[in-house]
mmCIF file of C-alpha atoms in Angstrom:
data_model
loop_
_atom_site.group_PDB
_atom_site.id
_atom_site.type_symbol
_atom_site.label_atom_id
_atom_site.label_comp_id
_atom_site.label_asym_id
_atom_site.label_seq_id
_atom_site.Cartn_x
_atom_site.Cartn_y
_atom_site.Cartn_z
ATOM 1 C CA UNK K 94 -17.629 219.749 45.133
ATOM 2 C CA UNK K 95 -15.058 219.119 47.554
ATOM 3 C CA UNK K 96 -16.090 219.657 51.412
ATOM 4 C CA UNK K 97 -14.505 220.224 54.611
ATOM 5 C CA UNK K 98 -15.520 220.528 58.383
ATOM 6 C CA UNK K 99 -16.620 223.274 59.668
ATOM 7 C CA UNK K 100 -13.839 225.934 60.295
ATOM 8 C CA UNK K 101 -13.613 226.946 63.636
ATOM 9 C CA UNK K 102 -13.996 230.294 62.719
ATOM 10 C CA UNK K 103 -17.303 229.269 61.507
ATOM 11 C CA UNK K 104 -18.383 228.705 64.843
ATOM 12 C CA UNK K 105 -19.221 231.692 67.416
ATOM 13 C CA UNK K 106 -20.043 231.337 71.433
ATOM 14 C CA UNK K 107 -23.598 232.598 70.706
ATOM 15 C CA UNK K 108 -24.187 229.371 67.881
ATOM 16 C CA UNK K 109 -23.224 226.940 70.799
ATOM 17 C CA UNK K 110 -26.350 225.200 72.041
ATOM 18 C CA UNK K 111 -27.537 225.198 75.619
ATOM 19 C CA UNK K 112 -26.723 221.510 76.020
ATOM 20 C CA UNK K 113 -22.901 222.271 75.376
ATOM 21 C CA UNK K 114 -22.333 225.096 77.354
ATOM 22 C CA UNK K 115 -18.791 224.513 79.637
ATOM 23 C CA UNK K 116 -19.163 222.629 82.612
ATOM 24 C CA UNK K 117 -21.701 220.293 81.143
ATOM 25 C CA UNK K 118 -21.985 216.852 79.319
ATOM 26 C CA UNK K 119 -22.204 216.357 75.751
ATOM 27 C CA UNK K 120 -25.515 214.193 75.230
ATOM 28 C CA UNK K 121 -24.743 210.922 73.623
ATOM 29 C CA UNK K 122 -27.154 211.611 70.766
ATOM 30 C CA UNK K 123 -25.342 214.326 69.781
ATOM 31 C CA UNK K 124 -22.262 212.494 69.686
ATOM 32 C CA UNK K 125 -24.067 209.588 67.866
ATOM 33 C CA UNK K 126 -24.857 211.748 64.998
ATOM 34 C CA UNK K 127 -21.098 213.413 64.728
ATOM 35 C CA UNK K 128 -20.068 209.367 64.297
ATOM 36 C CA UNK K 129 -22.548 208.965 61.726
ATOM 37 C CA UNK K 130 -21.462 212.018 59.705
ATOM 38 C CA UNK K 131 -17.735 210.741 59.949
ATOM 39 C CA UNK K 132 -18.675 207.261 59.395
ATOM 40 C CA UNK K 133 -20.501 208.521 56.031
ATOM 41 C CA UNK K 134 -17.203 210.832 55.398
ATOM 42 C CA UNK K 135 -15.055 207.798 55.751
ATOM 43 C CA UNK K 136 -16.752 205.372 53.631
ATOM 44 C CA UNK K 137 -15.294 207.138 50.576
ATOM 45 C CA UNK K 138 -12.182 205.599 51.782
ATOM 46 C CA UNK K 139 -13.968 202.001 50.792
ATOM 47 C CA UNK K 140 -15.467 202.739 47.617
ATOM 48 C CA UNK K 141 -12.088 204.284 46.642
ATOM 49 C CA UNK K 142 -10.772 200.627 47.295
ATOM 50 C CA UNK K 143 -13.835 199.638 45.290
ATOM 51 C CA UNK K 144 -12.807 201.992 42.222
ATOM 52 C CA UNK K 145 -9.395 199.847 42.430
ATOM 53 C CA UNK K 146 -10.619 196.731 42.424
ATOM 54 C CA UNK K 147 -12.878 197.488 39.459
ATOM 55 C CA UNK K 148 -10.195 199.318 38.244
ATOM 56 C CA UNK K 149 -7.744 196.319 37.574
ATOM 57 C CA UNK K 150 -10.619 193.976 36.635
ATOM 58 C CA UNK K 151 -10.758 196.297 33.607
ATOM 59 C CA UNK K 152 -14.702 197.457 34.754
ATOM 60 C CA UNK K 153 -14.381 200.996 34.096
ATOM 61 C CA UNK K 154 -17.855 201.633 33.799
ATOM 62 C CA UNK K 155 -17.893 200.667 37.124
ATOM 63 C CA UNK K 156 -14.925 202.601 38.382
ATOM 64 C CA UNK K 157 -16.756 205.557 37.337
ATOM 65 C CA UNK K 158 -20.099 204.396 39.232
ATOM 66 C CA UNK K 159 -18.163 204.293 42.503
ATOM 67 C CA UNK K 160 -16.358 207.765 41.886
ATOM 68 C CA UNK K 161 -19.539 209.239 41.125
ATOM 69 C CA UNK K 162 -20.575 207.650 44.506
ATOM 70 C CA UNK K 163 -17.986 209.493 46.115
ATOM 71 C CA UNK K 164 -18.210 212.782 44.342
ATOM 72 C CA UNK K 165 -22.134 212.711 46.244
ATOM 73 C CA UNK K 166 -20.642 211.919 49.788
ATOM 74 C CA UNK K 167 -18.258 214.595 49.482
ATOM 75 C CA UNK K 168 -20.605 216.900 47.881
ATOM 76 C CA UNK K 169 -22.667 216.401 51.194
ATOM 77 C CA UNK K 170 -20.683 215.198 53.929
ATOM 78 C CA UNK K 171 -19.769 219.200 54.412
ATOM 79 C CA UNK K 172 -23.516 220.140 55.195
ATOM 80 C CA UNK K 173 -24.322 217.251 57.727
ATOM 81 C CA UNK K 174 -20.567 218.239 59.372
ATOM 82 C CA UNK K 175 -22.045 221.821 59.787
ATOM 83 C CA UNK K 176 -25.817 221.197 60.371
ATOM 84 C CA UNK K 177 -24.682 218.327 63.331
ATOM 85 C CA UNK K 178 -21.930 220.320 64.517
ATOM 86 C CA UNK K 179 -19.485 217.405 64.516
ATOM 87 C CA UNK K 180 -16.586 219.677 65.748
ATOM 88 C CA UNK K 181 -18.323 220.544 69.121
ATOM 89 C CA UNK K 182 -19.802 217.011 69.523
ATOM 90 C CA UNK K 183 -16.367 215.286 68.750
ATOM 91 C CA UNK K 184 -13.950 217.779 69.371
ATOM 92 C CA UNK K 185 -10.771 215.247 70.224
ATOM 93 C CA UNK K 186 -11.382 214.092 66.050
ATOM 94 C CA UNK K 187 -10.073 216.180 63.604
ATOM 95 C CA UNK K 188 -12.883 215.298 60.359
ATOM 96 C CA UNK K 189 -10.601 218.344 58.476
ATOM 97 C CA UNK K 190 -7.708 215.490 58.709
ATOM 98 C CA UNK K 191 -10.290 212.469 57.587
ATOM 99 C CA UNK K 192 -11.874 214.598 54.926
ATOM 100 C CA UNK K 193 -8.450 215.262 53.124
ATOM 101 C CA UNK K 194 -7.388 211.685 54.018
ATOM 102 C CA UNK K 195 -10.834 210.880 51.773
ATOM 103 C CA UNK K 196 -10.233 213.588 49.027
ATOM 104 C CA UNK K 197 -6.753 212.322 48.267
ATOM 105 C CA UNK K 198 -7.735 208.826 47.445
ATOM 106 C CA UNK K 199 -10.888 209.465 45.820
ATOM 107 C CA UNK K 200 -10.152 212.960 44.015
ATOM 108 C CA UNK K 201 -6.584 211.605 42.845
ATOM 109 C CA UNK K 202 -5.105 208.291 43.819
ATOM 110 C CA UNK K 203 -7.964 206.031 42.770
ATOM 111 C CA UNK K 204 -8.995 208.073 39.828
ATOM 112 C CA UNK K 205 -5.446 207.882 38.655
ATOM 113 C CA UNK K 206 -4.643 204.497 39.009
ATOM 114 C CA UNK K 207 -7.648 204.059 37.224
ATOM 115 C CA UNK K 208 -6.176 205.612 34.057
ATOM 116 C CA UNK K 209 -2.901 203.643 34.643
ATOM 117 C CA UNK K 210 -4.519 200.537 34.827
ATOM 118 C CA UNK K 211 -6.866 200.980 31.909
ATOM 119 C CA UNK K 212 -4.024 201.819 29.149
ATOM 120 C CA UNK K 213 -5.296 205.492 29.123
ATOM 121 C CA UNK K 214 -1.496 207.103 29.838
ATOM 122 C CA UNK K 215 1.170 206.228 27.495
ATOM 123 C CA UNK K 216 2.726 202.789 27.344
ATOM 124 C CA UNK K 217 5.791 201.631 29.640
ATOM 125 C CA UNK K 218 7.551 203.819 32.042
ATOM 126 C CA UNK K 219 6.523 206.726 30.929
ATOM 127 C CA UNK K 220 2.800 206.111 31.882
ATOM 128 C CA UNK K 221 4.096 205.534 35.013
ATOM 129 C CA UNK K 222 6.390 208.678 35.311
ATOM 130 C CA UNK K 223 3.023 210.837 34.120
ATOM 131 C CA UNK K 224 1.124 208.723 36.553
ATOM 132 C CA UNK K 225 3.342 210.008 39.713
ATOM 133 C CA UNK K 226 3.279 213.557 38.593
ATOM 134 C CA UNK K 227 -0.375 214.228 40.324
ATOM 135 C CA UNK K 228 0.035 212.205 42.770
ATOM 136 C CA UNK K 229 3.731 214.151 44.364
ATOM 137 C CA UNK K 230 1.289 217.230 43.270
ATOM 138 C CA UNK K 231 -1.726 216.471 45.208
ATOM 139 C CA UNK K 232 0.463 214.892 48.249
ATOM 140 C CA UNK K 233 1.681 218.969 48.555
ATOM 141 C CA UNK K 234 -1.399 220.839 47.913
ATOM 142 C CA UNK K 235 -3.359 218.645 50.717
ATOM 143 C CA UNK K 236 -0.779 219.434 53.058
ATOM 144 C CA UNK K 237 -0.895 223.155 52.603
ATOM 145 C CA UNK K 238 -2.801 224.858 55.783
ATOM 146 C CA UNK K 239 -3.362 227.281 53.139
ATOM 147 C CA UNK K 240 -4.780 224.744 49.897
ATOM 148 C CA UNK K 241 -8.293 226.339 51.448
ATOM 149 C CA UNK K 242 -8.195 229.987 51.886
ATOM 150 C CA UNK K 243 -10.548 231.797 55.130
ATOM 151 C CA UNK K 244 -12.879 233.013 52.499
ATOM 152 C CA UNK K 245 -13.595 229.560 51.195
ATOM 153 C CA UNK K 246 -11.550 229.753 48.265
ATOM 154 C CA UNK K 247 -9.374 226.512 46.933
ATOM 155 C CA UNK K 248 -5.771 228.101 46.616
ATOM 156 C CA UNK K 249 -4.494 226.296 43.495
ATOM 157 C CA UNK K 250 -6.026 223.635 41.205
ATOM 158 C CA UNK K 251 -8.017 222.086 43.779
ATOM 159 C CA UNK K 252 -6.789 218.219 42.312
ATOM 160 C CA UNK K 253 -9.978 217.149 40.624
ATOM 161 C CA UNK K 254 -8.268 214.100 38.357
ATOM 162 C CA UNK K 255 -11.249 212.275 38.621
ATOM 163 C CA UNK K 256 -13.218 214.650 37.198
ATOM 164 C CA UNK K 257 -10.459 214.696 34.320
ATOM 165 C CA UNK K 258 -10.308 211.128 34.501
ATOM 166 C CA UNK K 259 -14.547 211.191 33.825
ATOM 167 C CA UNK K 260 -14.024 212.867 30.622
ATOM 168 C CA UNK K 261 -10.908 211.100 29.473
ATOM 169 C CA UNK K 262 -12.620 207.980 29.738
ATOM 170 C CA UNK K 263 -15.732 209.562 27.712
ATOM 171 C CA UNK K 264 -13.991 211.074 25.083
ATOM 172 C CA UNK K 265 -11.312 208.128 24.770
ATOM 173 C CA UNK K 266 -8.386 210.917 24.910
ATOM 174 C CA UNK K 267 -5.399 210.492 22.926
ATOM 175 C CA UNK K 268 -2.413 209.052 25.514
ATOM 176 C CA UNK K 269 -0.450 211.754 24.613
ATOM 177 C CA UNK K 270 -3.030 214.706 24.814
ATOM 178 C CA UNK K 271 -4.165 213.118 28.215
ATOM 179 C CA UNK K 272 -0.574 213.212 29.442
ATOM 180 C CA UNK K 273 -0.139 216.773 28.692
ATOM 181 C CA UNK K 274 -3.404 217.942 30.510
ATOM 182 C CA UNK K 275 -2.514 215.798 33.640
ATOM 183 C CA UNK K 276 1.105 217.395 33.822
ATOM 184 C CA UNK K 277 -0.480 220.633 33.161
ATOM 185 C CA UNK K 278 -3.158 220.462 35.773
ATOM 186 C CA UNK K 279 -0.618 219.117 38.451
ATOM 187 C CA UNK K 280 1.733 222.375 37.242
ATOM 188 C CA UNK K 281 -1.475 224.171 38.210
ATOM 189 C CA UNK K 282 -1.649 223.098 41.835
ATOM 190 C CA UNK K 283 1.386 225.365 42.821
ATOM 191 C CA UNK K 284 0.005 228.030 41.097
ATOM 192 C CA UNK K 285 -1.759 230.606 43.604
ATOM 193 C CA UNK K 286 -5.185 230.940 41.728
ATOM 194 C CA UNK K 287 -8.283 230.946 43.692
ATOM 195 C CA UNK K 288 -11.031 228.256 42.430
ATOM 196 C CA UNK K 289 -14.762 228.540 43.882
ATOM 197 C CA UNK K 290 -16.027 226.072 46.707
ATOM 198 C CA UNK K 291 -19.012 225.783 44.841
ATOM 199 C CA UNK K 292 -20.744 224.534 48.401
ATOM 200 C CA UNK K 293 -19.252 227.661 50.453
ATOM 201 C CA UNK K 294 -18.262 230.280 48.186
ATOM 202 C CA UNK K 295 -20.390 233.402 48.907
ATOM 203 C CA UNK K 296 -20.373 234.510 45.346
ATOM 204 C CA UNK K 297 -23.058 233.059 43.623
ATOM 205 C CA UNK K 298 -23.522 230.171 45.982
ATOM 206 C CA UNK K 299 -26.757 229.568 45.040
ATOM 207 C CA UNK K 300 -26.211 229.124 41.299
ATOM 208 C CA UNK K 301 -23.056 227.187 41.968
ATOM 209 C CA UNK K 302 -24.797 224.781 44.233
ATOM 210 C CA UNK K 303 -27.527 224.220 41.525
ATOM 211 C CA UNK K 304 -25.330 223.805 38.304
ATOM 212 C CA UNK K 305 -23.266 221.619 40.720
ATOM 213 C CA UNK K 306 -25.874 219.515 41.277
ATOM 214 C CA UNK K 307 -26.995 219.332 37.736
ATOM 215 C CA UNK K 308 -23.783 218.308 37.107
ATOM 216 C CA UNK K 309 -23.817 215.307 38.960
ATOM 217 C CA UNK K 310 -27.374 214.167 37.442
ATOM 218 C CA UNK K 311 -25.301 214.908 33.650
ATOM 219 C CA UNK K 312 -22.408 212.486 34.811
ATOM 220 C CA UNK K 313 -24.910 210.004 35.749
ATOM 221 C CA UNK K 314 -27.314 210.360 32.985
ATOM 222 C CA UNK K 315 -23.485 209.884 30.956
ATOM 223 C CA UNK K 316 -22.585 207.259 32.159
ATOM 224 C CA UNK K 317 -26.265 205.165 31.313
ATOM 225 C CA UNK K 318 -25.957 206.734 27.458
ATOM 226 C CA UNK K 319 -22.162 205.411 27.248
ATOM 227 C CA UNK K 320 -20.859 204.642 24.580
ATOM 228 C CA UNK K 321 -23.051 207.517 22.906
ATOM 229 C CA UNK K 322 -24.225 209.928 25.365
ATOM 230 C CA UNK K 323 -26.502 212.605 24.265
ATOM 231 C CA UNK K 324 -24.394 215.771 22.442
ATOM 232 C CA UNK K 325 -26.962 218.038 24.611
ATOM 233 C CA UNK K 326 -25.886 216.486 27.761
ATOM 234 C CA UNK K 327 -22.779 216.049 27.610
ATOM 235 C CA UNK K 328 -22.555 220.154 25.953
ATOM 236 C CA UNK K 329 -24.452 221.205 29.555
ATOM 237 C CA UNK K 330 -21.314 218.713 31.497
ATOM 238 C CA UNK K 331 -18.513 220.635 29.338
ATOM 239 C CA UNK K 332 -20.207 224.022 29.890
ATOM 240 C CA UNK K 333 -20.254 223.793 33.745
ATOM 241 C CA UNK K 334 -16.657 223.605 33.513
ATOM 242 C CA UNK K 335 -16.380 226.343 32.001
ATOM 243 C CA UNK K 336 -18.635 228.213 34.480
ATOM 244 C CA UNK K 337 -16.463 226.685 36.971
ATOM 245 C CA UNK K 338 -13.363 227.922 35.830
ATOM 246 C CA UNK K 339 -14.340 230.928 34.454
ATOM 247 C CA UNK K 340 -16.114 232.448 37.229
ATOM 248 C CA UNK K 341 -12.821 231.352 39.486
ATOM 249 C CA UNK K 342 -10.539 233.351 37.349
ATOM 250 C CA UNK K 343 -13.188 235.933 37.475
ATOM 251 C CA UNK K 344 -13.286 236.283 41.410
ATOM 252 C CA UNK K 345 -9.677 235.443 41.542
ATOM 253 C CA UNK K 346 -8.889 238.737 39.266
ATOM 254 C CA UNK K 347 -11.577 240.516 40.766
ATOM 255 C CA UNK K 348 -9.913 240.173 44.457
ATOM 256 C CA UNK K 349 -6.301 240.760 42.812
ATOM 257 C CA UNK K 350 -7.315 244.209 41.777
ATOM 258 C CA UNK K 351 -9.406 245.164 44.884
ATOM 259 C CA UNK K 352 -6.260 243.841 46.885
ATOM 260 C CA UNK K 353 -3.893 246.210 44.555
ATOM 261 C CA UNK K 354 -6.307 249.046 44.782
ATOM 262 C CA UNK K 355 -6.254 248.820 48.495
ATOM 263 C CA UNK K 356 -2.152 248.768 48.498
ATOM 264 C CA UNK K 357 -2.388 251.539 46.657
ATOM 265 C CA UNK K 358 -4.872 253.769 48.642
ATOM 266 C CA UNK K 359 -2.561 253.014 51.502
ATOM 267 C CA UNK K 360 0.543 254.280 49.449
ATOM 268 C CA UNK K 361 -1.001 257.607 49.168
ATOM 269 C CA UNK K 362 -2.404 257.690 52.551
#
């Protein structure tokens, strides 16, 4: 779900279009569109300020609206980056920069101030203590030049506390057992696992993109059954997690023991 621009190793000479070859001007349109995608990248920084207001008003419904909201831009944002070629059009603007500027507020700062606000970590100071934990984690992991890998691989958990903070809202998690699986997913973010980039993994891309996308119509269709969603959609939400996850620790052991197989041929050689 999360995106990015366009890696520059994503681009190639031969992909550059006639009207940007060197020595010549970059057509305005072209440039107008690259806005427009950044524009549409940035305006998760709004509706994160949106998820805050409705946050303290005690509107959680609508707190999860807006997340959902930005869990659509990001889910997209990537694609329009790569299909307008924002880099080449705007190449003084760094969108890698604005999208993690974007992810940090909507992926964890919102969604956890959310939970603070709304009584769902423990009471007194030490709702506050588990409240800092992802956010020190998730400051680190979206400075890492290495958080997304060359073969378009999160490196670590790749900070999804508003997806956590969709479900702890659903199920009305115990403080205590909500705690725990915060600290334990911000533990998570140092650990070198690889998770899929369900919109540019190669691996079963296509599959990913689709259950991704049902995904997002379950969290929607969720949030209009609240307080009593139905058990069948909210089984098909919990079991793309688990296709999530499991197919990440999957590929991630999968490349661990092609990369030890490989040391290994070399030993002998």
């Amino acid at each position: 779900m999360r995106s990015e621009e366009p890696d520059r190793h994503d681009r190639h000479e031969d992909d550059v279009r006639p009207e940007l070859r060197e020595g010549e001007d970059t057509p305005p349109w072209f440039r107008l569109k690259a806005v427009g995608v950044h524009l549409y990248t940035a305006s998760g920084v709004v509706l994160a300020m949106l998820i805050l207001a409705a946050a303290f008003q005690g509107q959680v419904e609508t707190a999860l609206w807006l997340m959902l909201a930005t869990l659509v831009i990001d889910s997209t944002d990537g694609l329009l980056a790569r299909r307008f070629r924002v880099s080449e059009a705007l190449p003084f603007f760094d969108g890698a920069m604005l999208d993690n500027i974007v992810d940090y507020v909507t992926y964890v700062f919102a969604p956890v101030a959310l939970l603070w606000s709304g009584g769902f970590f423990p009471a007194g100071n030490l709702g506050l203590v588990v409240a800092a934990v992802p956010l020190l984690a998730s400051s680190y992991q979206f400075c890492r030049v290495d958080a997304k890998t060359d073969d378009h691989f999160f490196l670590g958990f790749p900070s999804y506390f508003n997806v956590l903070a969709f479900y702890a809202i659903v199920f009305e998690m115990n403080p205590g057992a909500l705690a725990a699986l915060v600290i334990g997913c911000s533990l998570f973010v140092f650990v070198p696992i690889r998770y899929i980039y369900p919109t540019r993994t190669v691996a079963f891309r296509k599959l990913s993109l689709l259950l991704s996308a049902l995904w997002l119509v379950a969290y929607a269709i969720i949030l209009l059954q609240l307080p009593d969603p139905h058990p069948l959609i909210l089984g098909f939400s919990i079991a793309y997690l688990f296709y999530y996850f499991g197919l990440s620790l999957f590929l991630h052991g999968k490349m661990v023991l092609d990369e030890r197989r490989m040391e290994e041929g070399e030993a002998l050689d």
